[in-house]
Amino acid sequence: MVSRGMCLNCNMAGHFARDCPYRQPSFSQQPNGFRSPSFLPLPPPSIHSTPGSSQAPLLALPPPSPPSVSQSSNGNSNQAIVPTHPLWKLNQDKLDRVYEFMASELEARQEAIREKEKLLKEEEERTKVKEAEEKALRKLKERQDFQERISNTVGSKINDACELFLGKSDTALAAGERRGSREQARTRTDNDAEERLQKQIEQLRMDNEAIRKHMEELARAIKLSTAGAKRPSGGVCIASPPEAPPRGRPRVMGVGTPTSQDFQKLLKAYNQVKEGKRTADLEVQALKERFERAIDKLVRQEQTPHSNFSRRMNDATDDDELEQQDRQDEALDNLILRPSPPKRTSGRLAMKAAMAERADFLKETRKHLKRLKKQGLQLLCNREGITFVTCDQAINDIAEHWASLAFGPL
């Protein structure tokens, strides 16, 4: 039995069967169809050998002897020995070629990448050089302009000094002042003319917009009028043969198209409704203002007992036309709201009527107080000695206080 890691041919360690030096590249063909090895097989180990000698490596094996003449004569003498290469070497060669191809492709790709990076760097360097040149030219131009301005300024100052020294500066100054005044007047005139032109352009633009809107309205009105004046196509051409109406039923007539007169009537009715709504809004606003003035005047008074509530409201509004009605309302209030002793009624009915009157008074008072704002409620609370927390609480407390004054405590 061959141990692990040993050669299958020579039973030696350190190499495999494909690398065995005793392996023959070919086998001779026997007449019976079997190939015999070209070297003699190794002799089997001796039975009488010692255990130490059986475990030692076979390093003293003789080299394979060449085939004898008798053995070669038994075989086919015409067949030549063809050396064969191991399959692993062929695979290794293929792998080497594939690796070389991939390495060359990778090298070419890396070379292309390096060339591209080199071109980009050169382009960036050229761009930087160009920008630096432009910056230098710009600085040079600015410096030249600055030198020219300085030279012009210095030259003008020197000329002015020379003219002043020679006595010619007065005339030059006067001429310069006249020239400056003329330029200012011309500039002011140009500005005024420009402003007038701008105003005229704005006015023309507004007029154009108004004319355009007016033309659109006229076109819309003409379109509506022409649409109303045209006869319906159903009365001119027959799209389908007429059908006889069923017997015993009235024939249904079509609804006509509204004309421009109908639109005018509708527009007139709409304007009337709009005017009526505006008048109603004005009346409501006037009534609100009147009621607010009345409430403010009531707030300025010390107390407002229920018996003269209507009279004080009318006095606050300063309306003389309703004086007669105020007296009737006051008398009615005195008759209705002022509790009167029951006549021939039981105590339960009298108490019930008083509670109903008190509830009506509280309801009416709360309704009037809810129209006041927070400031008016605070003034009433301060006058009546009530602590103001919220609007609802103040309304309830003031109503209860006035009810206790008018009807007495419960």
GROMACS .gro file of N, CA and C in nm, residues 8-155:
model
  444
    8LEU      N    1   0.348   0.716  -0.693
    8LEU     CA    2   0.281   0.592  -0.729
    8LEU      C    3   0.369   0.499  -0.813
    9ASN      N    4   0.476   0.552  -0.874
    9ASN     CA    5   0.564   0.471  -0.958
    9ASN      C    6   0.679   0.408  -0.880
   10CYS      N    7   0.749   0.495  -0.807
   10CYS     CA    8   0.868   0.447  -0.737
   10CYS      C    9   0.851   0.438  -0.587
   11ASN      N   10   0.736   0.479  -0.534
   11ASN     CA   11   0.709   0.474  -0.389
   11ASN      C   12   0.812   0.554  -0.311
   12MET      N   13   0.847   0.671  -0.366
   12MET     CA   14   0.943   0.760  -0.300
   12MET      C   15   0.875   0.893  -0.271
   13ALA      N   16   0.922   0.957  -0.165
   13ALA     CA   17   0.865   1.086  -0.125
   13ALA      C   18   0.938   1.199  -0.194
   14GLY      N   19   0.871   1.314  -0.201
   14GLY     CA   20   0.935   1.433  -0.257
   14GLY      C   21   0.889   1.470  -0.394
   15HIS      N   22   0.812   1.390  -0.460
   15HIS     CA   23   0.762   1.422  -0.593
   15HIS      C   24   0.636   1.340  -0.618
   16PHE      N   25   0.564   1.378  -0.727
   16PHE     CA   26   0.443   1.308  -0.767
   16PHE      C   27   0.474   1.215  -0.884
   17ALA      N   28   0.372   1.139  -0.922
   17ALA     CA   29   0.391   1.042  -1.029
   17ALA      C   30   0.420   1.108  -1.162
   18ARG      N   31   0.364   1.230  -1.182
   18ARG     CA   32   0.388   1.296  -1.310
   18ARG      C   33   0.529   1.352  -1.321
   19ASP      N   34   0.595   1.373  -1.207
   19ASP     CA   35   0.733   1.423  -1.206
   19ASP      C   36   0.834   1.312  -1.177
   20CYS      N   37   0.791   1.189  -1.179
   20CYS     CA   38   0.879   1.076  -1.143
   20CYS      C   39   0.988   1.060  -1.250
   21PRO      N   40   1.114   1.052  -1.209
   21PRO     CA   41   1.222   1.034  -1.310
   21PRO      C   42   1.221   0.896  -1.373
   22TYR      N   43   1.153   0.800  -1.310
   22TYR     CA   44   1.152   0.665  -1.362
   22TYR      C   45   1.030   0.639  -1.451
   23ARG      N   46   0.955   0.739  -1.478
   23ARG     CA   47   0.838   0.721  -1.562
   23ARG      C   48   0.880   0.726  -1.708
   24GLN      N   49   0.836   0.627  -1.785
   24GLN     CA   50   0.871   0.620  -1.927
   24GLN      C   51   0.766   0.695  -2.008
   25PRO      N   52   0.807   0.763  -2.111
   25PRO     CA   53   0.711   0.838  -2.192
   25PRO      C   54   0.619   0.751  -2.272
   26SER      N   55   0.653   0.627  -2.303
   26SER     CA   56   0.566   0.542  -2.384
   26SER      C   57   0.583   0.398  -2.340
   27PHE      N   58   0.490   0.313  -2.382
   27PHE     CA   59   0.492   0.171  -2.351
   27PHE      C   60   0.496   0.093  -2.481
   28SER      N   61   0.566  -0.018  -2.479
   28SER     CA   62   0.574  -0.104  -2.599
   28SER      C   63   0.448  -0.186  -2.612
   29GLN      N   64   0.412  -0.211  -2.731
   29GLN     CA   65   0.289  -0.284  -2.761
   29GLN      C   66   0.321  -0.434  -2.767
   30GLN      N   67   0.248  -0.513  -2.692
   30GLN     CA   68   0.264  -0.657  -2.689
   30GLN      C   69   0.177  -0.720  -2.798
   31PRO      N   70   0.211  -0.840  -2.841
   31PRO     CA   71   0.128  -0.904  -2.944
   31PRO      C   72  -0.010  -0.938  -2.895
   32ASN      N   73  -0.023  -0.962  -2.767
   32ASN     CA   74  -0.156  -0.996  -2.717
   32ASN      C   75  -0.244  -0.875  -2.694
   33GLY      N   76  -0.195  -0.754  -2.727
   33GLY     CA   77  -0.277  -0.634  -2.713
   33GLY      C   78  -0.250  -0.555  -2.587
   34PHE      N   79  -0.165  -0.604  -2.497
   34PHE     CA   80  -0.133  -0.534  -2.374
   34PHE      C   81   0.003  -0.469  -2.387
   35ARG      N   82   0.012  -0.350  -2.319
   35ARG     CA   83   0.138  -0.279  -2.320
   35ARG      C   84   0.215  -0.314  -2.195
   36SER      N   85   0.340  -0.346  -2.216
   36SER     CA   86   0.427  -0.379  -2.102
   36SER      C   87   0.511  -0.258  -2.067
   37PRO      N   88   0.538  -0.233  -1.945
   37PRO     CA   89   0.621  -0.118  -1.909
   37PRO      C   90   0.760  -0.136  -1.963
   38SER      N   91   0.823  -0.026  -1.994
   38SER     CA   92   0.958  -0.029  -2.050
   38SER      C   93   1.064  -0.049  -1.943
   39PHE      N   94   1.021  -0.042  -1.820
   39PHE     CA   95   1.118  -0.069  -1.714
   39PHE      C   96   1.060  -0.175  -1.623
   40LEU      N   97   1.148  -0.248  -1.560
   40LEU     CA   98   1.107  -0.359  -1.475
   40LEU      C   99   1.041  -0.305  -1.350
   41PRO      N  100   0.941  -0.373  -1.302
   41PRO     CA  101   0.878  -0.327  -1.177
   41PRO      C  102   0.972  -0.346  -1.061
   42LEU      N  103   0.946  -0.268  -0.958
   42LEU     CA  104   1.030  -0.276  -0.839
   42LEU      C  105   1.006  -0.408  -0.771
   43PRO      N  106   1.111  -0.469  -0.716
   43PRO     CA  107   1.092  -0.596  -0.646
   43PRO      C  108   1.015  -0.575  -0.519
   44PRO      N  109   0.931  -0.669  -0.480
   44PRO     CA  110   0.855  -0.654  -0.355
   44PRO      C  111   0.948  -0.660  -0.235
   45PRO      N  112   0.910  -0.600  -0.129
   45PRO     CA  113   0.997  -0.601  -0.011
   45PRO      C  114   1.010  -0.740   0.045
   46SER      N  115   1.126  -0.767   0.102
   46SER     CA  116   1.155  -0.900   0.158
   46SER      C  117   1.077  -0.922   0.284
   47ILE      N  118   1.035  -1.048   0.301
   47ILE     CA  119   0.956  -1.082   0.419
   47ILE      C  120   1.044  -1.087   0.541
   48HIS      N  121   1.172  -1.131   0.518
   48HIS     CA  122   1.263  -1.149   0.630
   48HIS      C  123   1.336  -1.022   0.664
   49SER      N  124   1.301  -0.914   0.600
   49SER     CA  125   1.371  -0.789   0.631
   49SER      C  126   1.327  -0.736   0.765
   50THR      N  127   1.413  -0.658   0.821
   50THR     CA  128   1.385  -0.602   0.954
   50THR      C  129   1.285  -0.489   0.942
   51PRO      N  130   1.220  -0.458   1.055
   51PRO     CA  131   1.124  -0.345   1.048
   51PRO      C  132   1.190  -0.216   1.016
   52GLY      N  133   1.314  -0.197   1.065
   52GLY     CA  134   1.382  -0.071   1.036
   52GLY      C  135   1.417  -0.056   0.892
   53SER      N  136   1.458  -0.167   0.829
   53SER     CA  137   1.493  -0.159   0.688
   53SER      C  138   1.373  -0.141   0.600
   54SER      N  139   1.252  -0.191   0.639
   54SER     CA  140   1.132  -0.173   0.557
   54SER      C  141   1.080  -0.031   0.561
   55GLN      N  142   1.106   0.041   0.670
   55GLN     CA  143   1.056   0.177   0.681
   55GLN      C  144   1.151   0.279   0.621
   56ALA      N  145   1.276   0.242   0.592
   56ALA     CA  146   1.371   0.338   0.536
   56ALA      C  147   1.335   0.370   0.393
   57PRO      N  148   1.361   0.494   0.342
   57PRO     CA  149   1.330   0.530   0.204
   57PRO      C  150   1.419   0.455   0.109
   58LEU      N  151   1.361   0.426  -0.007
   58LEU     CA  152   1.436   0.352  -0.110
   58LEU      C  153   1.516   0.450  -0.192
   59LEU      N  154   1.636   0.482  -0.145
   59LEU     CA  155   1.722   0.578  -0.213
   59LEU      C  156   1.826   0.511  -0.302
   60ALA      N  157   1.841   0.380  -0.288
   60ALA     CA  158   1.946   0.310  -0.364
   60ALA      C  159   1.889   0.228  -0.477
   61LEU      N  160   1.775   0.273  -0.531
   61LEU     CA  161   1.718   0.198  -0.642
   61LEU      C  162   1.803   0.216  -0.765
   62PRO      N  163   1.818   0.110  -0.841
   62PRO     CA  164   1.897   0.123  -0.964
   62PRO      C  165   1.818   0.197  -1.070
   63PRO      N  166   1.889   0.265  -1.158
   63PRO     CA  167   1.818   0.332  -1.266
   63PRO      C  168   1.752   0.232  -1.357
   64PRO      N  169   1.648   0.276  -1.424
   64PRO     CA  170   1.578   0.183  -1.511
   64PRO      C  171   1.669   0.137  -1.623
   65SER      N  172   1.671   0.005  -1.643
   65SER     CA  173   1.756  -0.053  -1.748
   65SER      C  174   1.687  -0.041  -1.882
   66PRO      N  175   1.767  -0.025  -1.986
   66PRO     CA  176   1.705  -0.016  -2.119
   66PRO      C  177   1.643  -0.147  -2.156
   67PRO      N  178   1.545  -0.145  -2.238
   67PRO     CA  179   1.477  -0.270  -2.275
   67PRO      C  180   1.572  -0.363  -2.350
   68SER      N  181   1.563  -0.490  -2.317
   68SER     CA  182   1.651  -0.592  -2.378
   68SER      C  183   1.610  -0.618  -2.522
   69VAL      N  184   1.702  -0.690  -2.589
   69VAL     CA  185   1.677  -0.718  -2.730
   69VAL      C  186   1.563  -0.815  -2.745
   70SER      N  187   1.553  -0.909  -2.647
   70SER     CA  188   1.445  -1.007  -2.656
   70SER      C  189   1.309  -0.941  -2.637
   71GLN      N  190   1.307  -0.847  -2.543
   71GLN     CA  191   1.180  -0.778  -2.521
   71GLN      C  192   1.143  -0.690  -2.638
   72SER      N  193   1.248  -0.623  -2.694
   72SER     CA  194   1.218  -0.536  -2.807
   72SER      C  195   1.183  -0.616  -2.930
   73SER      N  196   1.243  -0.743  -2.939
   73SER     CA  197   1.210  -0.824  -3.055
   73SER      C  198   1.070  -0.878  -3.046
   74ASN      N  199   1.023  -0.900  -2.922
   74ASN     CA  200   0.886  -0.948  -2.906
   74ASN      C  201   0.785  -0.841  -2.948
   75GLY      N  202   0.821  -0.720  -2.928
   75GLY     CA  203   0.728  -0.610  -2.963
   75GLY      C  204   0.738  -0.577  -3.109
   76ASN      N  205   0.671  -0.474  -3.145
   76ASN     CA  206   0.671  -0.428  -3.282
   76ASN      C  207   0.798  -0.350  -3.306
   77SER      N  208   0.887  -0.405  -3.388
   77SER     CA  209   1.015  -0.339  -3.413
   77SER      C  210   0.999  -0.217  -3.500
   78ASN      N  211   0.895  -0.209  -3.578
   78ASN     CA  212   0.873  -0.093  -3.665
   78ASN      C  213   0.817   0.028  -3.592
   79GLN      N  214   0.757   0.012  -3.472
   79GLN     CA  215   0.692   0.124  -3.399
   79GLN      C  216   0.799   0.201  -3.323
   80ALA      N  217   0.804   0.334  -3.346
   80ALA     CA  218   0.902   0.419  -3.278
   80ALA      C  219   0.844   0.473  -3.149
   81ILE      N  220   0.931   0.503  -3.061
   81ILE     CA  221   0.890   0.559  -2.931
   81ILE      C  222   0.869   0.709  -2.948
   82VAL      N  223   0.746   0.758  -2.927
   82VAL     CA  224   0.711   0.901  -2.941
   82VAL      C  225   0.699   0.962  -2.802
   83PRO      N  226   0.782   1.057  -2.770
   83PRO     CA  227   0.771   1.119  -2.635
   83PRO      C  228   0.641   1.200  -2.624
   84THR      N  229   0.574   1.186  -2.515
   84THR     CA  230   0.448   1.260  -2.488
   84THR      C  231   0.469   1.357  -2.374
   85HIS      N  232   0.406   1.473  -2.387
   85HIS     CA  233   0.414   1.575  -2.282
   85HIS      C  234   0.302   1.555  -2.182
   86PRO      N  235   0.326   1.579  -2.059
   86PRO     CA  236   0.218   1.565  -1.959
   86PRO      C  237   0.107   1.668  -1.984
   87LEU      N  238  -0.015   1.632  -1.947
   87LEU     CA  239  -0.129   1.723  -1.967
   87LEU      C  240  -0.119   1.846  -1.880
   88TRP      N  241  -0.065   1.833  -1.761
   88TRP     CA  242  -0.057   1.950  -1.672
   88TRP      C  243   0.034   2.057  -1.727
   89LYS      N  244   0.140   2.012  -1.804
   89LYS     CA  245   0.225   2.112  -1.865
   89LYS      C  246   0.152   2.188  -1.975
   90LEU      N  247   0.069   2.115  -2.052
   90LEU     CA  248  -0.010   2.182  -2.156
   90LEU      C  249  -0.107   2.283  -2.094
   91ASN      N  250  -0.173   2.243  -1.986
   91ASN     CA  251  -0.265   2.336  -1.918
   91ASN      C  252  -0.190   2.456  -1.861
   92GLN      N  253  -0.069   2.426  -1.808
   92GLN     CA  254   0.009   2.536  -1.753
   92GLN      C  255   0.050   2.634  -1.862
   93ASP      N  256   0.084   2.581  -1.979
   93ASP     CA  257   0.118   2.669  -2.091
   93ASP      C  258  -0.001   2.755  -2.133
   94LYS      N  259  -0.117   2.693  -2.138
   94LYS     CA  260  -0.237   2.770  -2.172
   94LYS      C  261  -0.263   2.879  -2.069
   95LEU      N  262  -0.251   2.843  -1.941
   95LEU     CA  263  -0.273   2.943  -1.836
   95LEU      C  264  -0.170   3.055  -1.846
   96ASP      N  265  -0.046   3.018  -1.878
   96ASP     CA  266   0.058   3.121  -1.893
   96ASP      C  267   0.025   3.215  -2.008
   97ARG      N  268  -0.021   3.159  -2.119
   97ARG     CA  269  -0.056   3.245  -2.233
   97ARG      C  270  -0.175   3.336  -2.201
   98VAL      N  271  -0.276   3.277  -2.130
   98VAL     CA  272  -0.391   3.360  -2.091
   98VAL      C  273  -0.347   3.472  -1.997
   99TYR      N  274  -0.263   3.438  -1.902
   99TYR     CA  275  -0.215   3.539  -1.808
   99TYR      C  276  -0.136   3.648  -1.880
  100GLU      N  277  -0.049   3.605  -1.975
  100GLU     CA  278   0.027   3.704  -2.051
  100GLU      C  279  -0.065   3.794  -2.132
  101PHE      N  280  -0.170   3.734  -2.192
  101PHE     CA  281  -0.265   3.815  -2.269
  101PHE      C  282  -0.338   3.916  -2.179
  102MET      N  283  -0.388   3.867  -2.064
  102MET     CA  284  -0.458   3.957  -1.972
  102MET      C  285  -0.364   4.064  -1.918
  103ALA      N  286  -0.239   4.024  -1.890
  103ALA     CA  287  -0.142   4.123  -1.840
  103ALA      C  288  -0.115   4.229  -1.945
  104SER      N  289  -0.101   4.185  -2.072
  104SER     CA  290  -0.078   4.283  -2.179
  104SER      C  291  -0.198   4.376  -2.197
  105GLU      N  292  -0.322   4.319  -2.190
  105GLU     CA  293  -0.441   4.403  -2.201
  105GLU      C  294  -0.448   4.503  -2.087
  106LEU      N  295  -0.421   4.455  -1.965
  106LEU     CA  296  -0.425   4.544  -1.849
  106LEU      C  297  -0.319   4.653  -1.860
  107GLU      N  298  -0.201   4.614  -1.909
  107GLU     CA  299  -0.095   4.713  -1.926
  107GLU      C  300  -0.134   4.817  -2.031
  108ALA      N  301  -0.197   4.771  -2.140
  108ALA     CA  302  -0.241   4.865  -2.243
  108ALA      C  303  -0.348   4.960  -2.190
  109ARG      N  304  -0.441   4.904  -2.111
  109ARG     CA  305  -0.546   4.989  -2.053
  109ARG      C  306  -0.487   5.091  -1.957
  110GLN      N  307  -0.396   5.044  -1.872
  110GLN     CA  308  -0.331   5.138  -1.780
  110GLN      C  309  -0.251   5.243  -1.855
  111GLU      N  310  -0.189   5.201  -1.965
  111GLU     CA  311  -0.113   5.297  -2.045
  111GLU      C  312  -0.207   5.402  -2.106
  112ALA      N  313  -0.326   5.358  -2.152
  112ALA     CA  314  -0.423   5.454  -2.206
  112ALA      C  315  -0.472   5.550  -2.098
  113ILE      N  316  -0.495   5.495  -1.978
  113ILE     CA  317  -0.538   5.581  -1.867
  113ILE      C  318  -0.430   5.683  -1.833
  114ARG      N  319  -0.304   5.636  -1.832
  114ARG     CA  320  -0.194   5.729  -1.802
  114ARG      C  321  -0.182   5.836  -1.910
  115GLU      N  322  -0.202   5.796  -2.036
  115GLU     CA  323  -0.196   5.895  -2.144
  115GLU      C  324  -0.307   5.999  -2.129
  116LYS      N  325  -0.428   5.951  -2.094
  116LYS     CA  326  -0.539   6.044  -2.077
  116LYS      C  327  -0.512   6.139  -1.961
  117GLU      N  328  -0.463   6.085  -1.849
  117GLU     CA  329  -0.431   6.172  -1.735
  117GLU      C  330  -0.323   6.272  -1.772
  118LYS      N  331  -0.226   6.226  -1.850
  118LYS     CA  332  -0.120   6.317  -1.893
  118LYS      C  333  -0.176   6.429  -1.978
  119LEU      N  334  -0.269   6.393  -2.072
  119LEU     CA  335  -0.330   6.497  -2.156
  119LEU      C  336  -0.412   6.595  -2.072
  120LEU      N  337  -0.485   6.541  -1.971
  120LEU     CA  338  -0.563   6.631  -1.885
  120LEU      C  339  -0.473   6.725  -1.808
  121LYS      N  340  -0.363   6.672  -1.756
  121LYS     CA  341  -0.270   6.758  -1.683
  121LYS      C  342  -0.210   6.865  -1.773
  122GLU      N  343  -0.175   6.825  -1.897
  122GLU     CA  344  -0.122   6.924  -1.990
  122GLU      C  345  -0.225   7.031  -2.022
  123GLU      N  346  -0.352   6.988  -2.039
  123GLU     CA  347  -0.458   7.086  -2.066
  123GLU      C  348  -0.476   7.181  -1.949
  124GLU      N  349  -0.474   7.126  -1.827
  124GLU     CA  350  -0.486   7.212  -1.708
  124GLU      C  351  -0.369   7.309  -1.698
  125GLU      N  352  -0.250   7.259  -1.727
  125GLU     CA  353  -0.134   7.349  -1.721
  125GLU      C  354  -0.145   7.460  -1.825
  126ARG      N  355  -0.189   7.423  -1.948
  126ARG     CA  356  -0.207   7.526  -2.050
  126ARG      C  357  -0.313   7.628  -2.008
  127THR      N  358  -0.424   7.576  -1.946
  127THR     CA  359  -0.529   7.668  -1.900
  127THR      C  360  -0.476   7.762  -1.792
  128LYS      N  361  -0.398   7.706  -1.699
  128LYS     CA  362  -0.341   7.790  -1.593
  128LYS      C  363  -0.247   7.894  -1.650
  129VAL      N  364  -0.165   7.852  -1.745
  129VAL     CA  365  -0.072   7.947  -1.807
  129VAL      C  366  -0.149   8.057  -1.880
  130LYS      N  367  -0.256   8.017  -1.950
  130LYS     CA  368  -0.336   8.117  -2.022
  130LYS      C  369  -0.402   8.214  -1.926
  131GLU      N  370  -0.459   8.161  -1.816
  131GLU     CA  371  -0.521   8.249  -1.717
  131GLU      C  372  -0.418   8.343  -1.655
  132ALA      N  373  -0.299   8.290  -1.627
  132ALA     CA  374  -0.195   8.376  -1.570
  132ALA      C  375  -0.156   8.486  -1.668
  133GLU      N  376  -0.145   8.451  -1.797
  133GLU     CA  377  -0.113   8.554  -1.897
  133GLU      C  378  -0.223   8.659  -1.906
  134GLU      N  379  -0.350   8.613  -1.908
  134GLU     CA  380  -0.460   8.710  -1.914
  134GLU      C  381  -0.462   8.799  -1.791
  135LYS      N  382  -0.436   8.740  -1.674
  135LYS     CA  383  -0.433   8.820  -1.552
  135LYS      C  384  -0.320   8.922  -1.556
  136ALA      N  385  -0.205   8.879  -1.607
  136ALA     CA  386  -0.092   8.973  -1.617
  136ALA      C  387  -0.124   9.085  -1.715
  137LEU      N  388  -0.188   9.050  -1.830
  137LEU     CA  389  -0.224   9.153  -1.927
  137LEU      C  390  -0.327   9.250  -1.868
  138ARG      N  391  -0.423   9.195  -1.793
  138ARG     CA  392  -0.524   9.282  -1.732
  138ARG      C  393  -0.460   9.377  -1.630
  139LYS      N  394  -0.370   9.322  -1.550
  139LYS     CA  395  -0.302   9.408  -1.452
  139LYS      C  396  -0.219   9.515  -1.522
  140LEU      N  397  -0.153   9.474  -1.630
  140LEU     CA  398  -0.073   9.571  -1.705
  140LEU      C  399  -0.161   9.681  -1.764
  141LYS      N  400  -0.277   9.642  -1.818
  141LYS     CA  401  -0.367   9.742  -1.875
  141LYS      C  402  -0.420   9.835  -1.767
  142GLU      N  403  -0.458   9.779  -1.652
  142GLU     CA  404  -0.505   9.864  -1.543
  142GLU      C  405  -0.396   9.960  -1.497
  143ARG      N  406  -0.275   9.908  -1.491
  143ARG     CA  407  -0.165   9.995  -1.449
  143ARG      C  408  -0.143  10.106  -1.549
  144GLN      N  409  -0.150  10.074  -1.680
  144GLN     CA  410  -0.134  10.179  -1.781
  144GLN      C  411  -0.247  10.282  -1.773
  145ASP      N  412  -0.371  10.235  -1.752
  145ASP     CA  413  -0.483  10.329  -1.738
  145ASP      C  414  -0.463  10.419  -1.617
  146PHE      N  415  -0.418  10.359  -1.507
  146PHE     CA  416  -0.394  10.439  -1.386
  146PHE      C  417  -0.285  10.542  -1.411
  147GLN      N  418  -0.179  10.501  -1.479
  147GLN     CA  419  -0.071  10.596  -1.508
  147GLN      C  420  -0.121  10.708  -1.599
  148GLU      N  421  -0.206  10.673  -1.696
  148GLU     CA  422  -0.260  10.777  -1.784
  148GLU      C  423  -0.347  10.875  -1.707
  149ARG      N  424  -0.433  10.822  -1.617
  149ARG     CA  425  -0.516  10.912  -1.538
  149ARG      C  426  -0.431  11.002  -1.448
  150ILE      N  427  -0.330  10.944  -1.387
  150ILE     CA  428  -0.243  11.024  -1.300
  150ILE      C  429  -0.171  11.130  -1.381
  151SER      N  430  -0.121  11.090  -1.499
  151SER     CA  431  -0.049  11.188  -1.582
  151SER      C  432  -0.142  11.299  -1.629
  152ASN      N  433  -0.266  11.263  -1.667
  152ASN     CA  434  -0.361  11.366  -1.708
  152ASN      C  435  -0.395  11.460  -1.593
  153THR      N  436  -0.416  11.402  -1.474
  153THR     CA  437  -0.447  11.486  -1.358
  153THR      C  438  -0.332  11.579  -1.324
  154VAL      N  439  -0.212  11.522  -1.322
  154VAL     CA  440  -0.095  11.605  -1.290
  154VAL      C  441  -0.075  11.711  -1.396
  155GLY      N  442  -0.094  11.674  -1.525
  155GLY     CA  443  -0.077  11.772  -1.631
  155GLY      C  444  -0.179  11.885  -1.621
   0.00000   0.00000   0.00000
